[in-house]
Amino acid sequence: MDSEIKEEIPVHEEFVLCGGVETQVLKCGPWGDLFNDQNVSRPKLLIFIIPDANDQEIKDIYGLHGQIEHKLAFLRTHVPKEVKLILIGHSIGSYIALQILKRAPELPVIHTFLLFPTIERMAESPNGRIATPLLCWFRYALYVTGYLLLTPCPEKIKSLLIRMGLRAMNLKTEFLQTNILQPFCLANAAYLGGQEMMQVVKRDDEIIKEHLSKLTFYYGTIDRWCPKKYYEDIKKDFPEGDIRLCEKKIPHAFILHFSQEMADMIADWLKANLSKI
């Protein structure tokens, strides 16, 4: 895709109230108010990317169940029923995508891509064995430490720390925002992570079997969150499924250095699904 085409695609940010929580939404393409815009050129397909039915506030919004209900609330309140959906989930977003299929079978999902999917045995994975004690047993110590160290820290110092970290990883300085060093952000992330370790245990074979024809799995060979054995196990149980193994040694956190390569790959996969619209 050349640079001229990239510049023609509008990208903008919005904050909407969803499930009682102010929610940041990044929109790419000519997507405005889908309910009130009756223009003939209104998009017929929405690609809903999940990164890791009512107007009532969602209980435990920062927990795993609340995050699933939050995504469902967004789809039900901000996307018309006739708009077809393609779901793309990364890491815990893959688990959330499967739960969307399970809890909202009425949604017109034509395909779902699950990238480096943490959908089972998270606590047993190499990274999980390290993260579980920290997130589940020593979480409150992390809360206190983060609060004591970061609350009095000036914003300029936080920005400097982030820039130094990004520079060490050869990333652009605008890649991350300073709010990641806010104590409440770290606390919410640790809370959600702890729930993931405890709740994402058994693979939901029932929902996978029901929707297998519209699922694409992409596993890594060097992924310490969902190791190659998990790929081998699911490939054995669902030999007819579209279950792929990365041959390029792309890491779990591909957004850091392989975002363009993954975007190009997924764009190629999407072409095959456009005929279903």
mmCIF file of N, CA and C in Angstrom, residues 95-148:
data_model
loop_
_atom_site.group_PDB
_atom_site.id
_atom_site.type_symbol
_atom_site.label_atom_id
_atom_site.label_comp_id
_atom_site.label_asym_id
_atom_site.label_seq_id
_atom_site.Cartn_x
_atom_site.Cartn_y
_atom_site.Cartn_z
ATOM 1 N N TYR A 95 -9.828 -13.927 23.341
ATOM 2 C CA TYR A 95 -10.778 -14.519 24.290
ATOM 3 C C TYR A 95 -12.073 -13.718 24.299
ATOM 4 N N ILE A 96 -11.944 -12.393 24.314
ATOM 5 C CA ILE A 96 -13.126 -11.527 24.309
ATOM 6 C C ILE A 96 -13.921 -11.727 23.022
ATOM 7 N N ALA A 97 -13.230 -11.864 21.882
ATOM 8 C CA ALA A 97 -13.918 -12.066 20.612
ATOM 9 C C ALA A 97 -14.732 -13.359 20.622
ATOM 10 N N LEU A 98 -14.161 -14.430 21.158
ATOM 11 C CA LEU A 98 -14.903 -15.689 21.250
ATOM 12 C C LEU A 98 -16.113 -15.550 22.159
ATOM 13 N N GLN A 99 -15.959 -14.798 23.241
ATOM 14 C CA GLN A 99 -17.084 -14.577 24.153
ATOM 15 C C GLN A 99 -18.181 -13.738 23.501
ATOM 16 N N ILE A 100 -17.801 -12.822 22.622
ATOM 17 C CA ILE A 100 -18.799 -12.052 21.877
ATOM 18 C C ILE A 100 -19.627 -12.987 21.008
ATOM 19 N N LEU A 101 -18.957 -13.915 20.317
ATOM 20 C CA LEU A 101 -19.674 -14.894 19.492
ATOM 21 C C LEU A 101 -20.611 -15.746 20.350
ATOM 22 N N LYS A 102 -20.167 -16.079 21.547
ATOM 23 C CA LYS A 102 -20.955 -16.948 22.420
ATOM 24 C C LYS A 102 -22.154 -16.221 23.014
ATOM 25 N N ARG A 103 -21.950 -14.978 23.447
ATOM 26 C CA ARG A 103 -22.997 -14.260 24.174
ATOM 27 C C ARG A 103 -23.933 -13.479 23.266
ATOM 28 N N ALA A 104 -23.515 -13.218 22.040
ATOM 29 C CA ALA A 104 -24.363 -12.425 21.132
ATOM 30 C C ALA A 104 -24.434 -13.089 19.763
ATOM 31 N N PRO A 105 -25.075 -14.257 19.673
ATOM 32 C CA PRO A 105 -25.143 -14.970 18.391
ATOM 33 C C PRO A 105 -25.930 -14.211 17.325
ATOM 34 N N GLU A 106 -26.671 -13.186 17.749
ATOM 35 C CA GLU A 106 -27.468 -12.415 16.781
ATOM 36 C C GLU A 106 -26.632 -11.434 15.971
ATOM 37 N N LEU A 107 -25.408 -11.145 16.411
ATOM 38 C CA LEU A 107 -24.566 -10.201 15.695
ATOM 39 C C LEU A 107 -24.113 -10.805 14.358
ATOM 40 N N PRO A 108 -24.153 -10.028 13.268
ATOM 41 C CA PRO A 108 -23.790 -10.553 11.940
ATOM 42 C C PRO A 108 -22.284 -10.606 11.715
ATOM 43 N N VAL A 109 -21.597 -11.462 12.468
ATOM 44 C CA VAL A 109 -20.148 -11.604 12.343
ATOM 45 C C VAL A 109 -19.850 -12.565 11.193
ATOM 46 N N ILE A 110 -19.114 -12.096 10.192
ATOM 47 C CA ILE A 110 -18.811 -12.962 9.050
ATOM 48 C C ILE A 110 -17.460 -13.652 9.196
ATOM 49 N N HIS A 111 -16.564 -13.094 10.009
ATOM 50 C CA HIS A 111 -15.288 -13.771 10.260
ATOM 51 C C HIS A 111 -14.621 -13.156 11.492
ATOM 52 N N THR A 112 -13.770 -13.974 12.114
ATOM 53 C CA THR A 112 -13.042 -13.536 13.303
ATOM 54 C C THR A 112 -11.591 -13.995 13.193
ATOM 55 N N PHE A 113 -10.669 -13.045 13.371
ATOM 56 C CA PHE A 113 -9.241 -13.352 13.340
ATOM 57 C C PHE A 113 -8.697 -13.272 14.764
ATOM 58 N N LEU A 114 -8.056 -14.339 15.211
ATOM 59 C CA LEU A 114 -7.535 -14.423 16.576
ATOM 60 C C LEU A 114 -6.012 -14.492 16.504
ATOM 61 N N LEU A 115 -5.361 -13.395 16.898
ATOM 62 C CA LEU A 115 -3.922 -13.256 16.750
ATOM 63 C C LEU A 115 -3.205 -13.527 18.069
ATOM 64 N N PHE A 116 -2.286 -14.465 18.053
ATOM 65 C CA PHE A 116 -1.556 -14.852 19.265
ATOM 66 C C PHE A 116 -2.552 -15.007 20.423
ATOM 67 N N PRO A 117 -3.514 -15.918 20.251
ATOM 68 C CA PRO A 117 -4.689 -15.962 21.129
ATOM 69 C C PRO A 117 -4.428 -16.557 22.509
ATOM 70 N N THR A 118 -4.633 -15.760 23.540
ATOM 71 C CA THR A 118 -4.584 -16.264 24.913
ATOM 72 C C THR A 118 -6.006 -16.659 25.308
ATOM 73 N N ILE A 119 -6.383 -17.868 24.920
ATOM 74 C CA ILE A 119 -7.743 -18.349 25.141
ATOM 75 C C ILE A 119 -7.775 -19.569 26.062
ATOM 76 N N GLU A 120 -6.617 -19.940 26.612
ATOM 77 C CA GLU A 120 -6.570 -21.103 27.494
ATOM 78 C C GLU A 120 -5.276 -21.104 28.309
ATOM 79 N N ARG A 121 -5.298 -21.743 29.439
ATOM 80 C CA ARG A 121 -4.125 -22.046 30.266
ATOM 81 C C ARG A 121 -3.139 -20.880 30.394
ATOM 82 N N MET A 122 -3.657 -19.697 30.654
ATOM 83 C CA MET A 122 -2.764 -18.545 30.743
ATOM 84 C C MET A 122 -1.783 -18.671 31.900
ATOM 85 N N ALA A 123 -2.269 -19.122 33.044
ATOM 86 C CA ALA A 123 -1.398 -19.222 34.221
ATOM 87 C C ALA A 123 -0.333 -20.299 34.048
ATOM 88 N N GLU A 124 -0.565 -21.272 33.153
ATOM 89 C CA GLU A 124 0.386 -22.355 32.936
ATOM 90 C C GLU A 124 1.444 -22.007 31.897
ATOM 91 N N SER A 125 1.237 -20.930 31.152
ATOM 92 C CA SER A 125 2.189 -20.538 30.122
ATOM 93 C C SER A 125 3.488 -20.043 30.774
ATOM 94 N N PRO A 126 4.605 -20.017 30.036
ATOM 95 C CA PRO A 126 5.863 -19.546 30.622
ATOM 96 C C PRO A 126 5.752 -18.164 31.256
ATOM 97 N N ASN A 127 5.106 -17.211 30.565
ATOM 98 C CA ASN A 127 4.925 -15.886 31.146
ATOM 99 C C ASN A 127 3.909 -15.902 32.275
ATOM 100 N N GLY A 128 2.907 -16.754 32.138
ATOM 101 C CA GLY A 128 1.876 -16.833 33.161
ATOM 102 C C GLY A 128 2.397 -17.313 34.493
ATOM 103 N N ARG A 129 3.365 -18.215 34.468
ATOM 104 C CA ARG A 129 3.934 -18.722 35.728
ATOM 105 C C ARG A 129 4.676 -17.614 36.481
ATOM 106 N N ILE A 130 5.155 -16.628 35.749
ATOM 107 C CA ILE A 130 5.814 -15.486 36.382
ATOM 108 C C ILE A 130 4.787 -14.439 36.803
ATOM 109 N N ALA A 131 3.817 -14.185 35.917
ATOM 110 C CA ALA A 131 2.851 -13.113 36.153
ATOM 111 C C ALA A 131 1.821 -13.451 37.224
ATOM 112 N N THR A 132 1.440 -14.730 37.325
ATOM 113 C CA THR A 132 0.364 -15.098 38.251
ATOM 114 C C THR A 132 0.656 -14.730 39.698
ATOM 115 N N PRO A 133 1.821 -15.061 40.243
ATOM 116 C CA PRO A 133 2.085 -14.645 41.638
ATOM 117 C C PRO A 133 2.048 -13.127 41.808
ATOM 118 N N LEU A 134 2.589 -12.393 40.841
ATOM 119 C CA LEU A 134 2.624 -10.933 40.944
ATOM 120 C C LEU A 134 1.222 -10.338 40.878
ATOM 121 N N LEU A 135 0.415 -10.831 39.943
ATOM 122 C CA LEU A 135 -0.896 -10.234 39.706
ATOM 123 C C LEU A 135 -1.966 -10.730 40.671
ATOM 124 N N CYS A 136 -1.813 -11.938 41.158
ATOM 125 C CA CYS A 136 -2.851 -12.523 42.013
ATOM 126 C C CYS A 136 -2.508 -12.473 43.502
ATOM 127 N N TRP A 137 -1.242 -12.620 43.850
ATOM 128 C CA TRP A 137 -0.875 -12.700 45.263
ATOM 129 C C TRP A 137 -0.244 -11.411 45.785
ATOM 130 N N PHE A 138 0.511 -10.732 44.929
ATOM 131 C CA PHE A 138 1.215 -9.535 45.391
ATOM 132 C C PHE A 138 0.686 -8.258 44.723
ATOM 133 N N ARG A 139 -0.550 -8.327 44.226
ATOM 134 C CA ARG A 139 -1.102 -7.183 43.487
ATOM 135 C C ARG A 139 -1.192 -5.937 44.357
ATOM 136 N N TYR A 140 -1.600 -6.116 45.593
ATOM 137 C CA TYR A 140 -1.785 -4.941 46.454
ATOM 138 C C TYR A 140 -0.445 -4.285 46.804
ATOM 139 N N ALA A 141 0.606 -5.084 46.859
ATOM 140 C CA ALA A 141 1.933 -4.502 47.068
ATOM 141 C C ALA A 141 2.332 -3.665 45.855
ATOM 142 N N LEU A 142 1.935 -4.130 44.661
ATOM 143 C CA LEU A 142 2.202 -3.352 43.451
ATOM 144 C C LEU A 142 1.412 -2.048 43.465
ATOM 145 N N TYR A 143 0.157 -2.118 43.940
ATOM 146 C CA TYR A 143 -0.668 -0.913 44.031
ATOM 147 C C TYR A 143 0.020 0.140 44.905
ATOM 148 N N VAL A 144 0.422 -0.284 46.091
ATOM 149 C CA VAL A 144 1.007 0.651 47.054
ATOM 150 C C VAL A 144 2.312 1.224 46.510
ATOM 151 N N THR A 145 3.155 0.350 45.961
ATOM 152 C CA THR A 145 4.439 0.805 45.425
ATOM 153 C C THR A 145 4.234 1.803 44.286
ATOM 154 N N GLY A 146 3.318 1.466 43.379
ATOM 155 C CA GLY A 146 3.037 2.364 42.255
ATOM 156 C C GLY A 146 2.491 3.700 42.719
ATOM 157 N N TYR A 147 1.609 3.654 43.714
ATOM 158 C CA TYR A 147 1.020 4.901 44.210
ATOM 159 C C TYR A 147 2.076 5.782 44.874
ATOM 160 N N LEU A 148 2.905 5.170 45.707
ATOM 161 C CA LEU A 148 3.908 5.954 46.437
ATOM 162 C C LEU A 148 4.974 6.528 45.506
#
